[in-house]
Short mmCIF file of N, CA and C in Angstrom, two decimals:
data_model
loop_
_atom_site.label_atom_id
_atom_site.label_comp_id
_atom_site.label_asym_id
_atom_site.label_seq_id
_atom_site.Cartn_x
_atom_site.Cartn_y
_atom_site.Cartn_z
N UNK A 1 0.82 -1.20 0.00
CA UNK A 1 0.00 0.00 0.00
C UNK A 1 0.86 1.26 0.00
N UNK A 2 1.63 1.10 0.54
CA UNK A 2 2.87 2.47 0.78
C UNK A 2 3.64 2.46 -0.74
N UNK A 3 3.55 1.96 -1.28
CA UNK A 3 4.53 2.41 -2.68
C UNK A 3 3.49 3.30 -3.93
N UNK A 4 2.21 2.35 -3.64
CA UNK A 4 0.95 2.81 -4.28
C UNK A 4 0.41 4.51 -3.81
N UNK A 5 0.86 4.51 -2.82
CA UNK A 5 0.93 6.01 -1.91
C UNK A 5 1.92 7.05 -2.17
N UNK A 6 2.88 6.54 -1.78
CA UNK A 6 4.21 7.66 -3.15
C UNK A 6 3.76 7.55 -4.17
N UNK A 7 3.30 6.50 -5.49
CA UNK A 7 3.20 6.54 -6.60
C UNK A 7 2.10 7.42 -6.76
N UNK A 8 1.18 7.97 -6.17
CA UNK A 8 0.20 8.99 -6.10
C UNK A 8 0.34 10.17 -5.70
N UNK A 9 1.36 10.30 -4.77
CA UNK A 9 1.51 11.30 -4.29
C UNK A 9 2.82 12.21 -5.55
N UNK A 10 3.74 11.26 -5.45
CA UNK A 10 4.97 11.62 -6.23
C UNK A 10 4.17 11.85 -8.20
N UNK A 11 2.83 11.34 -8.66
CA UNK A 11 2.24 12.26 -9.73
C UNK A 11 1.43 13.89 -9.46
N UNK A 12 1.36 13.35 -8.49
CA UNK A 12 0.38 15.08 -7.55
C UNK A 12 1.09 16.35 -8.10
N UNK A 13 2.27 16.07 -7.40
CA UNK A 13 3.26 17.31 -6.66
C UNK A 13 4.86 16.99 -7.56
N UNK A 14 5.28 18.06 -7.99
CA UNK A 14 6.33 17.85 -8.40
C UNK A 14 6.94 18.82 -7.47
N UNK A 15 8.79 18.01 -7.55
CA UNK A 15 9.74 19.06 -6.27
C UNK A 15 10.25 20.39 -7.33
N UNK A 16 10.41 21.23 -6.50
CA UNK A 16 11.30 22.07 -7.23
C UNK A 16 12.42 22.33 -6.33
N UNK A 17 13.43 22.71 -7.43
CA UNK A 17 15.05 22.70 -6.61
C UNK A 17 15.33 23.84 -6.73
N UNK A 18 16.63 24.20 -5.82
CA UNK A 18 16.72 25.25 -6.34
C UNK A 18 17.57 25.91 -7.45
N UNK A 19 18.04 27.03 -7.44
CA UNK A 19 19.01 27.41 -8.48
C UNK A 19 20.34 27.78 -7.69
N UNK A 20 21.28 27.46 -8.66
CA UNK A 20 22.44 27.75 -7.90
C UNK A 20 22.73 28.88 -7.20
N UNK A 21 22.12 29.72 -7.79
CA UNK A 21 22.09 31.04 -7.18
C UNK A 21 21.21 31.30 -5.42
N UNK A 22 20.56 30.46 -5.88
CA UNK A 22 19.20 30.46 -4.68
C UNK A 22 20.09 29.70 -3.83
N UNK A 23 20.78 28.40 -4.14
CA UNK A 23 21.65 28.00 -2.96
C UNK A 23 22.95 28.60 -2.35
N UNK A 24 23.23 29.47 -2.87
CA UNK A 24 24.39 30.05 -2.74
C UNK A 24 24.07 31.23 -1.26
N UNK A 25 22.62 31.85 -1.75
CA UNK A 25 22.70 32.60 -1.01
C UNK A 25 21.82 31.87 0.16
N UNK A 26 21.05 31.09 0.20
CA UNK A 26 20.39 29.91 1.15
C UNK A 26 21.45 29.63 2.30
N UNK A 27 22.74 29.32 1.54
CA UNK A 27 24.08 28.98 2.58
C UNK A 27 24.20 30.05 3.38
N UNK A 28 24.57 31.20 2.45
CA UNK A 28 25.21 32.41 2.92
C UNK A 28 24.09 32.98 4.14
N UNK A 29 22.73 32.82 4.23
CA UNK A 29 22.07 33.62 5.18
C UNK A 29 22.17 32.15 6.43
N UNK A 30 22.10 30.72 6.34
CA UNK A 30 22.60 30.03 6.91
C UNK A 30 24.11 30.17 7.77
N UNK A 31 24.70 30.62 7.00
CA UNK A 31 26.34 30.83 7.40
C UNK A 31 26.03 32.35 8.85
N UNK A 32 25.41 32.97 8.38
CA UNK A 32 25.11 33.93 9.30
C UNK A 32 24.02 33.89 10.46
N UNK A 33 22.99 32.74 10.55
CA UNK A 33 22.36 32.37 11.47
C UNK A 33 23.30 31.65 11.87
N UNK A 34 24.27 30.92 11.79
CA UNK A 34 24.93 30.17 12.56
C UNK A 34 26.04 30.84 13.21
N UNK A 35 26.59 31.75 13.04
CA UNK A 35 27.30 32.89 13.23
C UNK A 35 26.98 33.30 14.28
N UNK A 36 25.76 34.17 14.22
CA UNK A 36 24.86 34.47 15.19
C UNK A 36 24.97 33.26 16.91
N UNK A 37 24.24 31.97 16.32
CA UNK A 37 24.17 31.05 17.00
C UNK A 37 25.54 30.78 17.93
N UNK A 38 26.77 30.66 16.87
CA UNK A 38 27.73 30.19 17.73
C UNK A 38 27.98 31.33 18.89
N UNK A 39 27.84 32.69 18.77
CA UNK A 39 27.97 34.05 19.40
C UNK A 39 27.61 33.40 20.22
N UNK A 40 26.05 33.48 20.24
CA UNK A 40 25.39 33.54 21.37
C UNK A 40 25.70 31.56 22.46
N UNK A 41 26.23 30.32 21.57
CA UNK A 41 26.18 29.25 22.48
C UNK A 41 27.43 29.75 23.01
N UNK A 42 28.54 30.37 22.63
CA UNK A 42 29.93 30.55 23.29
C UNK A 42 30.49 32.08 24.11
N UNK A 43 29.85 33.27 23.04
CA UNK A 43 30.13 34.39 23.81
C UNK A 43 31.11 34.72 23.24
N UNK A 44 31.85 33.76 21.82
CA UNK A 44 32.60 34.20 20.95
C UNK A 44 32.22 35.25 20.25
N UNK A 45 33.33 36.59 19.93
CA UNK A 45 32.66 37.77 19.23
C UNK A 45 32.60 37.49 17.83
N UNK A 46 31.76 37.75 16.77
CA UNK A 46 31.57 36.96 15.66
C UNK A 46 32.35 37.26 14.61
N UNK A 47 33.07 39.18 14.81
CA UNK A 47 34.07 38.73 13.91
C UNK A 47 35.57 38.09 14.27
N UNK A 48 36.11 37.45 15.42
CA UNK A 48 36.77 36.51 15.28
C UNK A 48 36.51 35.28 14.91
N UNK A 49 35.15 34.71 14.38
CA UNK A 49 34.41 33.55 14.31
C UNK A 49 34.34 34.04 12.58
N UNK A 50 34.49 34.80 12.32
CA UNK A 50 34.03 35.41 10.46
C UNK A 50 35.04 34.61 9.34
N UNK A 51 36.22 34.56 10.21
CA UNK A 51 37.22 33.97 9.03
C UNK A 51 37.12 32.25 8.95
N UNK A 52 36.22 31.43 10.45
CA UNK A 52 36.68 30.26 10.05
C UNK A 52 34.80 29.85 9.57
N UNK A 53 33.62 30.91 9.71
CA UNK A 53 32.39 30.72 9.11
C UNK A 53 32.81 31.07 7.54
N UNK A 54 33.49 31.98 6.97
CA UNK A 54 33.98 32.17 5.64
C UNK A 54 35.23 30.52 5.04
N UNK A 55 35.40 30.23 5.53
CA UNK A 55 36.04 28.93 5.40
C UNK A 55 35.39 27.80 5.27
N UNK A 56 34.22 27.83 6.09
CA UNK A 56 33.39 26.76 6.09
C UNK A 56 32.34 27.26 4.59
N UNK A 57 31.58 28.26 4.93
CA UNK A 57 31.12 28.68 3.37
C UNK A 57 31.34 28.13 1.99
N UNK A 58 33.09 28.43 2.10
CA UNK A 58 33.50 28.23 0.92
C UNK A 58 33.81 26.61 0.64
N UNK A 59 34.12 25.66 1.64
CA UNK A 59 33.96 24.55 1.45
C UNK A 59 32.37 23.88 0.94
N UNK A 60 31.81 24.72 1.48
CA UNK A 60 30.07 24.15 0.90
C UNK A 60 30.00 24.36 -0.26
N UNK A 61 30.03 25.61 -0.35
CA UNK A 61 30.12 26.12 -2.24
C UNK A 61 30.88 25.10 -3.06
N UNK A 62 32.21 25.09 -2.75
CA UNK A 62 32.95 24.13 -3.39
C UNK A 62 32.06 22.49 -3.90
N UNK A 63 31.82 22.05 -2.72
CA UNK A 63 31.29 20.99 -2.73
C UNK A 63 29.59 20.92 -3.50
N UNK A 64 28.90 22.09 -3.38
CA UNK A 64 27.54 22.41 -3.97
C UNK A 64 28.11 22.21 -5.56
N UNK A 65 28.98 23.40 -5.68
CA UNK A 65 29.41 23.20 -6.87
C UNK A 65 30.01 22.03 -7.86
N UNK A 66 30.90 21.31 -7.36
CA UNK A 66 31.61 19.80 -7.56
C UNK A 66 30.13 18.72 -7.96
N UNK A 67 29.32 18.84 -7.13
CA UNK A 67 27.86 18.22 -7.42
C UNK A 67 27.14 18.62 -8.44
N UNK A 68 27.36 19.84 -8.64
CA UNK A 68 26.49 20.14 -9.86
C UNK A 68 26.94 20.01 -11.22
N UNK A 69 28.55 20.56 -11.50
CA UNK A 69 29.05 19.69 -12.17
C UNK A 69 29.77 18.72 -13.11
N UNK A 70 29.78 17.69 -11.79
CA UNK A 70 30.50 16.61 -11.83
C UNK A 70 29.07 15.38 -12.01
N UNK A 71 28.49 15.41 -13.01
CA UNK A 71 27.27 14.89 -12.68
C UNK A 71 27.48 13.06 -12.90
N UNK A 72 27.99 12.52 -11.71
CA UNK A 72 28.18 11.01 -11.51
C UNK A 72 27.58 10.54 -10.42
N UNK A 73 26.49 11.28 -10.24
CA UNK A 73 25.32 11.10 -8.68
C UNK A 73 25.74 10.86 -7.65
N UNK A 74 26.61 11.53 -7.38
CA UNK A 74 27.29 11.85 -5.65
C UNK A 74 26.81 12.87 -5.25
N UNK A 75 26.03 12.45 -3.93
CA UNK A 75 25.19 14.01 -3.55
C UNK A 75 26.15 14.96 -3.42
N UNK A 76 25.52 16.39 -3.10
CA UNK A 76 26.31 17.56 -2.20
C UNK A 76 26.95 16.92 -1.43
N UNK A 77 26.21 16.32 -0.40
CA UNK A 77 26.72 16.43 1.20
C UNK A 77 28.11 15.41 1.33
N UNK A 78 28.06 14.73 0.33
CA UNK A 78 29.35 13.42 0.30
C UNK A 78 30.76 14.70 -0.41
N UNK A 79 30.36 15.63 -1.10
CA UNK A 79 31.08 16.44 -1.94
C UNK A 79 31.58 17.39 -0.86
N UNK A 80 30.92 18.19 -0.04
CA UNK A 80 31.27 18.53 0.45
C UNK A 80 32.05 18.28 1.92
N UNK A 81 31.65 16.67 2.64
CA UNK A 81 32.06 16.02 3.01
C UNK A 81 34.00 15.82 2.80
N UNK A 82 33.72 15.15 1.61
CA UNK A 82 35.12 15.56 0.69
C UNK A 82 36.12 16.35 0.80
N UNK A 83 35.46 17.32 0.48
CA UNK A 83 36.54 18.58 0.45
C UNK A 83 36.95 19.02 1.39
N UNK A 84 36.05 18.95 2.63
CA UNK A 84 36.40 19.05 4.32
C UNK A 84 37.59 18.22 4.94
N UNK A 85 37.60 16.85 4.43
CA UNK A 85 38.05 16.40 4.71
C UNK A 85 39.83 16.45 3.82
N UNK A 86 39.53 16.82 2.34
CA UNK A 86 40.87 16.40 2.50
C UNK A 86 41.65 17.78 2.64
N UNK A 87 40.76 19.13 3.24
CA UNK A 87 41.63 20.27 3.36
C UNK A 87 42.02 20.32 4.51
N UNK A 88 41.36 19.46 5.27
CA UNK A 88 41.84 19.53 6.85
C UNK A 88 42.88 18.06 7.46
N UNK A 89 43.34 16.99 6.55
CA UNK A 89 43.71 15.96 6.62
C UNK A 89 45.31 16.90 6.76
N UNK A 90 45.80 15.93 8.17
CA UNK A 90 47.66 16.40 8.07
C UNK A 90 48.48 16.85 6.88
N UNK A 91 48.00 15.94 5.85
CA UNK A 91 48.81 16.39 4.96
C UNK A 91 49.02 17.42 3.91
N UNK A 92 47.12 18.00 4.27
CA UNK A 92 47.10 19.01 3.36
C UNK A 92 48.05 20.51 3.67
N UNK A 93 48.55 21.23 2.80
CA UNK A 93 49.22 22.40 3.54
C UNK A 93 48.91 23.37 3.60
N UNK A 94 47.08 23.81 3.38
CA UNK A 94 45.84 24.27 4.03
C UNK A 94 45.95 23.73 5.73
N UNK A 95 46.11 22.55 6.25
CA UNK A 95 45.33 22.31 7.10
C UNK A 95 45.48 22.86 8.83
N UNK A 96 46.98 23.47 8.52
CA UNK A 96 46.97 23.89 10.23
C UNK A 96 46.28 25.37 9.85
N UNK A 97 46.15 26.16 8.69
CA UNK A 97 45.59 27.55 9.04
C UNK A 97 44.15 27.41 9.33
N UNK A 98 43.93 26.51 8.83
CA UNK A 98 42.23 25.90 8.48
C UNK A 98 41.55 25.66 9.82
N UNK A 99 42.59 24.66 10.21
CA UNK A 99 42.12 24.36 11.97
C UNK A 99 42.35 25.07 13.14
N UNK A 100 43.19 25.70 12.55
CA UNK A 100 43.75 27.06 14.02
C UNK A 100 42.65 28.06 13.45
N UNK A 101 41.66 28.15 12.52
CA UNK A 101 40.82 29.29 12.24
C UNK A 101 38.93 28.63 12.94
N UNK A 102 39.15 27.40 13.08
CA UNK A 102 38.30 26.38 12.72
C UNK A 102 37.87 26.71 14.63
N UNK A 103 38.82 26.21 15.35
CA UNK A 103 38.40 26.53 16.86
C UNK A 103 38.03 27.06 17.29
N UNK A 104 37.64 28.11 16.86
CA UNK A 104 36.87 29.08 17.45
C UNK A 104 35.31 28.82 17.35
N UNK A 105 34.92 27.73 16.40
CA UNK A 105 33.87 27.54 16.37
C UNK A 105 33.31 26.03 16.65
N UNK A 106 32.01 26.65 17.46
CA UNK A 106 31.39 25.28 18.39
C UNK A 106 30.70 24.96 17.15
N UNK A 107 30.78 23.78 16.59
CA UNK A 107 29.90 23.13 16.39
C UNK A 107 28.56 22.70 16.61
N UNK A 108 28.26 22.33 17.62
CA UNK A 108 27.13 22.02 18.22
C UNK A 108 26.06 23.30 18.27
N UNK A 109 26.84 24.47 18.70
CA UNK A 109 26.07 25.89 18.52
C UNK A 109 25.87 25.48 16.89
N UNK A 110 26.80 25.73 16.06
CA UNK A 110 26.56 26.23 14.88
C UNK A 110 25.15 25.73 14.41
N UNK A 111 25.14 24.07 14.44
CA UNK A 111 24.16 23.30 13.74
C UNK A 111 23.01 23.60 14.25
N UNK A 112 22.60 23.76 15.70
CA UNK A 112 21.41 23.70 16.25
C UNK A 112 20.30 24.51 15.59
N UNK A 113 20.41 25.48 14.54
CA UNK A 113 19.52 25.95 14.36
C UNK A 113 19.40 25.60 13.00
N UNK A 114 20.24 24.87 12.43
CA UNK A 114 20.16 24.22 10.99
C UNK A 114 19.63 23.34 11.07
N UNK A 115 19.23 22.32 12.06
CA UNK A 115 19.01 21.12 12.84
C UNK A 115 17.44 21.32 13.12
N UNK A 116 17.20 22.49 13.25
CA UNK A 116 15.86 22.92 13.84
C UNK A 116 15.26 23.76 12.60
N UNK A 117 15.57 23.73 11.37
CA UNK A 117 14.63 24.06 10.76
C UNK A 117 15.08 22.97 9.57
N UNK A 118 15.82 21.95 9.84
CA UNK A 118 15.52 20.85 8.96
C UNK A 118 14.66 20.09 9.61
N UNK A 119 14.10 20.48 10.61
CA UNK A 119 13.36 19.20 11.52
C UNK A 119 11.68 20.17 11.00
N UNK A 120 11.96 21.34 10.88
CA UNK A 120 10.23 21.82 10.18
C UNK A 120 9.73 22.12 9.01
N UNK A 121 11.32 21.68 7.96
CA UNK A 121 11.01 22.13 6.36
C UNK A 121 10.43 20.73 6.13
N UNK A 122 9.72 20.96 6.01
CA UNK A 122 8.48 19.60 5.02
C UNK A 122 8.53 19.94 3.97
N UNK A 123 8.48 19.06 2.91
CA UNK A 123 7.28 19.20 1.66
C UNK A 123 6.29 19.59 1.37
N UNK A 124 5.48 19.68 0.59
CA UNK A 124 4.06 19.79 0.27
C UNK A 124 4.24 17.75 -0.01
N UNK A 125 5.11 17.00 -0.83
CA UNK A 125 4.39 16.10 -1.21
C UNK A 125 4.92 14.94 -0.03
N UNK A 126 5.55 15.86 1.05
CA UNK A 126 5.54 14.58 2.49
C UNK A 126 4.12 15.17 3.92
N UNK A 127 4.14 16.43 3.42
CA UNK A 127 2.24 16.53 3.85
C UNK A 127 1.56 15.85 3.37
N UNK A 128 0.87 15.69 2.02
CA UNK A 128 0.04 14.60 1.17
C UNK A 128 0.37 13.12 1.74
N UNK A 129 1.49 12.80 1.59
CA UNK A 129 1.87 11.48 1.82
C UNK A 129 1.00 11.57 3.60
N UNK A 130 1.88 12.02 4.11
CA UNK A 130 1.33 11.86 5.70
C UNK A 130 -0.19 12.00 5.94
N UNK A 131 -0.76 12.87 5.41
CA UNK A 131 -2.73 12.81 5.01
C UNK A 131 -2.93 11.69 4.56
N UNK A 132 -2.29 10.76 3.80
CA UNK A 132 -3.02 9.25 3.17
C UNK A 132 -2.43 8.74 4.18
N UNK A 133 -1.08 8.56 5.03
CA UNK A 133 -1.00 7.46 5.71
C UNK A 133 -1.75 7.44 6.82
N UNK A 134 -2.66 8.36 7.40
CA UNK A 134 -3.40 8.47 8.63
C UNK A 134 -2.39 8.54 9.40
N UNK A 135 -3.22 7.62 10.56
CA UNK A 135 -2.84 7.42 12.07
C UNK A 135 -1.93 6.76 12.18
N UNK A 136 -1.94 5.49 11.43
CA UNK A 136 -0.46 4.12 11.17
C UNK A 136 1.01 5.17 11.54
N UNK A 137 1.17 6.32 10.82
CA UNK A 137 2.68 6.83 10.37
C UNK A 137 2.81 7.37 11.58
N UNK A 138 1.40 8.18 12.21
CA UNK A 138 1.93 8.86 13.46
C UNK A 138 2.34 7.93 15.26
N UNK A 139 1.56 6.71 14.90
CA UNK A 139 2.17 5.57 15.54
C UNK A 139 3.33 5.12 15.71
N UNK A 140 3.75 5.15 14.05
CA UNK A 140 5.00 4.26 13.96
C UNK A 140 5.72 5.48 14.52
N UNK A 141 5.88 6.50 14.33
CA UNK A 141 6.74 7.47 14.75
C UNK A 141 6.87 8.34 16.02
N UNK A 142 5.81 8.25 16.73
CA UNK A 142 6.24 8.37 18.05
C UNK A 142 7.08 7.14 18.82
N UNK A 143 6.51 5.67 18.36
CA UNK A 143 7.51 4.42 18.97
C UNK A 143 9.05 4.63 18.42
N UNK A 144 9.10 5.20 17.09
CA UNK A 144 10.33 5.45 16.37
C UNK A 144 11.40 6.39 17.13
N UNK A 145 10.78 7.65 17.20
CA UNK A 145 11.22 8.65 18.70
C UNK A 145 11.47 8.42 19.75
N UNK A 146 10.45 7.32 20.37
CA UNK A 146 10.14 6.68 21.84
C UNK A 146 11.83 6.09 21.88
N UNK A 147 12.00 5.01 20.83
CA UNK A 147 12.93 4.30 20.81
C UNK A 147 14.21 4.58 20.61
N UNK A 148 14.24 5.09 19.61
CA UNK A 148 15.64 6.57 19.65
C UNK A 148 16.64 6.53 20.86
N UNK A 149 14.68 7.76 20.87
CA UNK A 149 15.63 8.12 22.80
C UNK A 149 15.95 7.56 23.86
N UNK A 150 15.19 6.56 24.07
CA UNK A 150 15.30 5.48 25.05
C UNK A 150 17.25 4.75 24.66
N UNK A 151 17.07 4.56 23.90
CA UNK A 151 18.13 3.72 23.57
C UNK A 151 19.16 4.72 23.52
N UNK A 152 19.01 6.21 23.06
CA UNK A 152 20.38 6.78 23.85
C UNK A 152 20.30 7.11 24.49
N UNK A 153 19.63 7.24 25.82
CA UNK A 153 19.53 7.34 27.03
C UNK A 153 20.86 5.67 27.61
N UNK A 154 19.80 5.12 27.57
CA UNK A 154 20.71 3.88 27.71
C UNK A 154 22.38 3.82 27.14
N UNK A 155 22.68 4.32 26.10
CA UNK A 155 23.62 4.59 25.72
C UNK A 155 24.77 5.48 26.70
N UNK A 156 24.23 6.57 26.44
CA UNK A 156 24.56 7.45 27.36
C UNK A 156 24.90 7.30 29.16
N UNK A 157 23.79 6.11 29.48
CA UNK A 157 23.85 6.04 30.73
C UNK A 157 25.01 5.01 30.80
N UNK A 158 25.00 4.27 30.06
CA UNK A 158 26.16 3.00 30.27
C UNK A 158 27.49 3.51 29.92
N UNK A 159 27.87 4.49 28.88
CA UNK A 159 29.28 4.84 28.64
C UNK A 159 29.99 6.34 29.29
N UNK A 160 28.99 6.74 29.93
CA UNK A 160 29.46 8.17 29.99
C UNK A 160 29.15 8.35 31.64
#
């Protein structure tokens, strides 16, 4: 029944993507809510935080770009993945300015609010979908959550 349900839903609604342009600057107002964010999780002033959020930027771009193309169906996120990795690997001779620019920024600040509005950007055609699956999806997914957390709780409680 669930494939018959995408296959209805996925003729409904078509996605639209964006344009490179539209992602470019999507990042860039991203790059500055997170900016913001790390300020405020650390108390870091943001333009000492500007040169290693402009670093990170440009690794996304890079990698947005490499995806678009390099068209051999490797997402963004593996691309940009990539490039993170091999500018910051020992051997690159990028990598100590990269990481001595890089500390200043929390992570955990940065994402949280990227984290929190990937958790409320829906679709239109994963609304539809969720209207045909009823009650079943919202079942399975609170036990899905339930279980999650439970289990890193447990996690957490046993190693840490």
């Amino acid at each position: 029944m669930s494939s018959s349900i995408e296959n209805t839903v996925e003729e409904n609604i078509t996605e639209t993507k964006l344009t490179l342009k539209e992602n470019l600057l999507a990042l860039a107002v991203i790059s500055l809510v997170s900016l913001i964010s790390n300020w405020a999780g650390t108390g870091i002033n943001p333009i000492v935080t500007l040169p290693a959020m402009i670093i990170i930027y440009a690794m996304v771009v890079i990698g947005v770009l490499l995806a678009k193309f390099i068209p051999i169906g490797f997402p963004a996120v593996a691309w940009v993945s990539l490039v993170s990795v091999a500018l910051t690997i020992p051997m690159s001779p990028v990598s100590a300015v990269i990481l001595a620019e890089l500390k200043n920024i929390s992570f955990l600040a940065m994402v949280t609010p990227i984290l929190a509005y990937a958790a409320i950007a829906i679709t239109k055609m994963e609304v539809e979908l969720f209207k045909r699956s009823g009650v079943k999806i919202a079942i399975i997914s609170i036990l899905v959550f339930t279980g999650t957390y439970v289990g890193s709780v447990i996690v957490a409680d046993a190693l840490l």
